[in-house]
Amino acid sequence: MDNRTNTIAGWVLGSMGVALALGIAGNMIVHPIKAEKAGYPIEGGAEEGAGAAAADKPIAELLATADTAHGAEVFKKCSACHTIAQGGANGIGPNLWATVGEAIAQGKAGYAFSDALKTAGAGKKWDFEELNKWLTSPRAFAAGTKMTFAGLTSGKDRADVIAYLNAQGSNLPLPAAAPAAPEAKAPPAAGAADPGGKASPAAADLGNATAPAAAGAEPAKK
């Protein structure tokens, strides 16, 4: 009985030794690939970064070239909480008809605005600058606001949405595009003809010109 037990134990230990040897050999042949960074890539990150860079431009500059059709597409993100048609009912958020230029946190058929927004917007109107701040981050604009939307990181998206909102009952004049700077003209080259048709003397020509005789000097004798 003891010999049989010893034999079984020997086979078990031998099998474990073989398995260990195979595992070491496998790791030597196939090296595991480690990721440089933990986690997994999220698509669209670079695109959002480009939108953030556009946010550095003044909103007036972006509004000068705003696209209201694109703004209508971006507004679809807001349509779950807001209506925008004239006479539309308030929902989770207020109806947004004729909002641009309106006093902040007032009106809208008795909509119950948060105290946070009433405080942050006291004495202000929803002009282009205030709307830009609000759409960038509602929570940063009014800490404690009921609006849970995180905001729009793209300056172009914000400008386009503001232009679209403005077209829905407000129609305030949008900023005009800045005129292009005039091109600088190069100075005329030496010896070039002037507008009267006379050529300007070159510096070398001036040095070679014969100096006039001094007053009262006798002419040279031959």
CSV table of C-alpha atoms in Angstrom, one decimal:
chain,number,residue,atom,x,y,z
A,1,MET,CA,0.0,0.0,0.0
A,2,ASP,CA,2.9,2.4,0.8
A,3,ASN,CA,4.6,1.6,-2.4
A,4,ARG,CA,1.4,2.4,-4.4
A,5,THR,CA,0.9,5.7,-2.6
A,6,ASN,CA,4.5,6.6,-3.3
A,7,THR,CA,4.1,5.8,-7.0
A,8,ILE,CA,0.9,8.0,-7.3
A,9,ALA,CA,2.6,10.9,-5.5
A,10,GLY,CA,5.6,10.6,-7.8
A,11,TRP,CA,3.4,10.7,-10.9
A,12,VAL,CA,1.6,13.8,-9.6
A,13,LEU,CA,4.8,15.6,-8.8
A,14,GLY,CA,6.2,14.7,-12.2
A,15,SER,CA,3.1,16.0,-14.0
A,16,MET,CA,3.4,19.3,-12.1
A,17,GLY,CA,7.0,19.6,-13.1
A,18,VAL,CA,6.2,19.0,-16.7
A,19,ALA,CA,3.4,21.6,-16.7
A,20,LEU,CA,5.7,24.2,-15.0
A,21,ALA,CA,8.4,23.5,-17.6
A,22,LEU,CA,5.9,23.9,-20.5
A,23,GLY,CA,4.6,27.2,-19.0
A,24,ILE,CA,8.2,28.7,-18.8
A,25,ALA,CA,9.0,27.6,-22.3
A,26,GLY,CA,5.8,29.1,-23.6
A,27,ASN,CA,6.5,32.5,-22.1
A,28,MET,CA,10.0,32.4,-23.6
A,29,ILE,CA,8.7,31.8,-27.0
A,30,VAL,CA,5.6,34.1,-27.0
A,31,HIS,CA,6.2,37.4,-25.3
A,32,PRO,CA,3.0,39.1,-24.0
A,33,ILE,CA,2.2,42.5,-25.6
A,34,LYS,CA,1.6,45.2,-23.1
A,35,ALA,CA,-0.4,48.3,-24.0
A,36,GLU,CA,1.4,51.6,-23.6
A,37,LYS,CA,-1.6,53.2,-21.8
A,38,ALA,CA,-4.3,51.6,-19.8
A,39,GLY,CA,-7.9,51.6,-21.1
A,40,TYR,CA,-9.1,51.7,-24.7
A,41,PRO,CA,-9.2,54.5,-27.3
A,42,ILE,CA,-12.4,56.5,-27.6
A,43,GLU,CA,-13.4,57.5,-31.2
A,44,GLY,CA,-13.9,61.2,-31.8
A,45,GLY,CA,-11.5,62.5,-29.2
A,46,ALA,CA,-9.4,64.4,-31.8
A,47,GLU,CA,-12.5,66.0,-33.3
A,48,GLU,CA,-13.6,67.3,-30.0
A,49,GLY,CA,-10.1,68.7,-29.4
A,50,ALA,CA,-10.5,70.7,-32.7
A,51,GLY,CA,-13.8,72.0,-31.5
A,52,ALA,CA,-12.2,73.2,-28.2
A,53,ALA,CA,-9.5,75.0,-30.2
A,54,ALA,CA,-12.2,76.8,-32.2
A,55,ALA,CA,-13.7,78.0,-28.9
A,56,ASP,CA,-10.7,80.3,-28.4
A,57,LYS,CA,-12.1,82.6,-31.2
A,58,PRO,CA,-14.4,85.4,-30.1
A,59,ILE,CA,-18.1,84.5,-30.5
A,60,ALA,CA,-18.6,87.7,-32.6
A,61,GLU,CA,-16.1,86.4,-35.1
A,62,LEU,CA,-17.7,83.0,-35.2
A,63,LEU,CA,-21.2,84.5,-35.6
A,64,ALA,CA,-20.2,86.5,-38.6
A,65,THR,CA,-19.9,83.2,-40.5
A,66,ALA,CA,-22.5,81.1,-38.6
A,67,ASP,CA,-24.5,78.4,-40.4
A,68,THR,CA,-28.1,78.4,-39.2
A,69,ALA,CA,-28.8,75.1,-41.0
A,70,HIS,CA,-26.0,73.4,-39.1
A,71,GLY,CA,-27.3,75.1,-36.0
A,72,ALA,CA,-30.7,73.5,-36.5
A,73,GLU,CA,-29.0,70.1,-36.6
A,74,VAL,CA,-27.0,70.8,-33.4
A,75,PHE,CA,-30.3,72.0,-31.7
A,76,LYS,CA,-31.7,68.4,-32.1
A,77,LYS,CA,-29.6,67.7,-29.0
A,78,CYS,CA,-31.7,70.2,-27.1
A,79,SER,CA,-35.1,69.1,-28.5
A,80,ALA,CA,-35.6,66.4,-25.9
A,81,CYS,CA,-36.2,69.2,-23.3
A,82,HIS,CA,-37.0,72.3,-25.3
A,83,THR,CA,-39.6,73.3,-27.9
A,84,ILE,CA,-38.8,76.3,-30.1
A,85,ALA,CA,-41.9,76.9,-32.2
A,86,GLN,CA,-43.9,80.1,-31.5
A,87,GLY,CA,-46.5,79.3,-28.8
A,88,GLY,CA,-44.9,76.0,-28.0
A,89,ALA,CA,-45.4,74.5,-24.6
A,90,ASN,CA,-42.8,74.4,-21.9
A,91,GLY,CA,-41.4,71.0,-21.2
A,92,ILE,CA,-38.5,69.8,-19.0
A,93,GLY,CA,-37.0,73.1,-20.1
A,94,PRO,CA,-38.7,76.3,-21.3
A,95,ASN,CA,-39.9,77.0,-24.8
A,96,LEU,CA,-37.1,78.9,-26.6
A,97,TRP,CA,-39.0,81.1,-29.1
A,98,ALA,CA,-37.6,84.6,-29.2
A,99,THR,CA,-35.1,83.9,-26.4
A,100,VAL,CA,-32.2,85.9,-27.9
A,101,GLY,CA,-32.3,89.3,-26.3
A,102,GLU,CA,-34.8,88.3,-23.6
A,103,ALA,CA,-34.1,88.8,-19.9
A,104,ILE,CA,-32.5,85.8,-18.3
A,105,ALA,CA,-34.7,83.5,-16.2
A,106,GLN,CA,-37.9,85.6,-16.8
A,107,GLY,CA,-41.0,85.1,-18.8
A,108,LYS,CA,-41.6,81.9,-20.7
A,109,ALA,CA,-45.3,81.5,-19.6
A,110,GLY,CA,-44.5,81.0,-16.0
A,111,TYR,CA,-41.7,78.4,-16.3
A,112,ALA,CA,-40.1,77.8,-12.9
A,113,PHE,CA,-36.5,78.8,-13.4
A,114,SER,CA,-34.0,77.7,-10.8
A,115,ASP,CA,-32.8,80.1,-8.1
A,116,ALA,CA,-29.3,79.5,-9.3
A,117,LEU,CA,-30.1,80.8,-12.8
A,118,LYS,CA,-32.1,83.8,-11.4
A,119,THR,CA,-29.1,84.8,-9.3
A,120,ALA,CA,-26.5,84.3,-12.1
A,121,GLY,CA,-28.6,86.1,-14.7
A,122,ALA,CA,-29.9,89.0,-12.5
A,123,GLY,CA,-30.1,92.2,-14.6
A,124,LYS,CA,-28.7,90.4,-17.7
A,125,LYS,CA,-30.2,89.5,-21.0
A,126,TRP,CA,-29.6,86.5,-23.3
A,127,ASP,CA,-27.3,88.4,-25.6
A,128,PHE,CA,-24.7,86.6,-27.8
A,129,GLU,CA,-22.0,86.7,-25.2
A,130,GLU,CA,-24.2,85.4,-22.3
A,131,LEU,CA,-25.6,82.6,-24.5
A,132,ASN,CA,-22.1,81.6,-25.5
A,133,LYS,CA,-21.1,81.3,-21.8
A,134,TRP,CA,-24.3,79.3,-21.0
A,135,LEU,CA,-23.9,76.9,-23.9
A,136,THR,CA,-20.2,76.3,-23.1
A,137,SER,CA,-21.1,75.0,-19.6
A,138,PRO,CA,-24.5,75.7,-18.0
A,139,ARG,CA,-23.2,74.5,-14.6
A,140,ALA,CA,-20.2,76.9,-14.7
A,141,PHE,CA,-22.6,79.7,-15.7
A,142,ALA,CA,-25.0,79.0,-12.9
A,143,ALA,CA,-23.9,76.5,-10.2
A,144,GLY,CA,-26.9,74.5,-9.1
A,145,THR,CA,-28.9,75.0,-12.4
A,146,LYS,CA,-31.6,72.4,-13.2
A,147,MET,CA,-30.2,72.0,-16.7
A,148,THR,CA,-28.1,68.8,-16.8
A,149,PHE,CA,-26.7,69.3,-20.3
A,150,ALA,CA,-22.9,69.3,-20.2
A,151,GLY,CA,-22.4,72.0,-22.8
A,152,LEU,CA,-21.0,72.3,-26.3
A,153,THR,CA,-17.2,72.3,-26.5
A,154,SER,CA,-17.1,73.4,-30.2
A,155,GLY,CA,-17.2,77.2,-30.7
A,156,LYS,CA,-18.6,76.7,-34.2
A,157,ASP,CA,-21.5,74.6,-32.8
A,158,ARG,CA,-22.3,77.2,-30.2
A,159,ALA,CA,-22.2,80.0,-32.8
A,160,ASP,CA,-24.4,78.1,-35.2
A,161,VAL,CA,-27.0,77.2,-32.5
A,162,ILE,CA,-27.1,80.9,-31.3
A,163,ALA,CA,-27.7,82.0,-34.9
A,164,TYR,CA,-30.4,79.4,-35.3
A,165,LEU,CA,-32.0,80.5,-32.0
A,166,ASN,CA,-31.8,84.1,-33.1
A,167,ALA,CA,-33.7,83.3,-36.3
A,168,GLN,CA,-36.6,81.9,-34.2
A,169,GLY,CA,-38.4,85.0,-33.3
A,170,SER,CA,-35.6,87.3,-32.3
A,171,ASN,CA,-33.8,88.3,-35.5
A,172,LEU,CA,-31.2,90.6,-33.9
A,173,PRO,CA,-28.5,91.7,-36.3
A,174,LEU,CA,-25.5,89.3,-36.2
A,175,PRO,CA,-22.0,90.7,-36.1
A,176,ALA,CA,-20.5,91.5,-39.6
A,177,ALA,CA,-17.4,89.9,-40.8
A,178,ALA,CA,-14.3,92.0,-40.5
A,179,PRO,CA,-13.1,93.6,-43.8
A,180,ALA,CA,-10.0,92.1,-45.3
A,181,ALA,CA,-6.8,94.1,-44.7
A,182,PRO,CA,-5.4,95.9,-47.8
A,183,GLU,CA,-2.4,94.4,-49.4
A,184,ALA,CA,0.9,96.3,-48.7
A,185,LYS,CA,2.5,97.7,-51.9
A,186,ALA,CA,6.2,97.4,-52.4
A,187,PRO,CA,8.1,100.7,-52.8
A,188,PRO,CA,9.2,101.6,-56.4
A,189,ALA,CA,12.6,100.2,-57.5
A,190,ALA,CA,15.5,102.6,-58.0
A,191,GLY,CA,15.4,104.1,-61.5
A,192,ALA,CA,11.7,103.3,-62.0
A,193,ALA,CA,9.6,105.9,-63.9
A,194,ASP,CA,7.5,108.2,-61.7
A,195,PRO,CA,3.8,108.9,-62.5
A,196,GLY,CA,4.8,111.9,-64.7
A,197,GLY,CA,6.9,109.6,-66.9
A,198,LYS,CA,10.3,110.7,-65.7
A,199,ALA,CA,12.8,108.2,-64.5
A,200,SER,CA,14.1,108.6,-61.0
A,201,PRO,CA,17.9,108.9,-61.1
A,202,ALA,CA,19.7,106.0,-59.5
A,203,ALA,CA,22.2,106.6,-56.7
A,204,ALA,CA,25.1,105.5,-58.9
A,205,ASP,CA,24.1,108.1,-61.5
A,206,LEU,CA,24.0,110.8,-58.9
A,207,GLY,CA,27.6,110.0,-58.0
A,208,ASN,CA,28.8,110.2,-61.6
A,209,ALA,CA,27.1,113.5,-62.4
A,210,THR,CA,29.5,116.4,-63.2
A,211,ALA,CA,29.5,119.0,-60.4
A,212,PRO,CA,28.7,122.6,-61.7
A,213,ALA,CA,31.6,125.0,-61.8
A,214,ALA,CA,32.0,127.3,-58.8
A,215,ALA,CA,30.7,130.8,-59.2
A,216,GLY,CA,33.4,133.1,-60.4
A,217,ALA,CA,35.9,130.4,-61.2
A,218,GLU,CA,38.0,130.8,-64.4
A,219,PRO,CA,37.6,128.2,-67.0
A,220,ALA,CA,40.6,125.9,-67.3
A,221,LYS,CA,43.2,127.0,-69.7
A,222,LYS,CA,44.2,124.7,-72.5
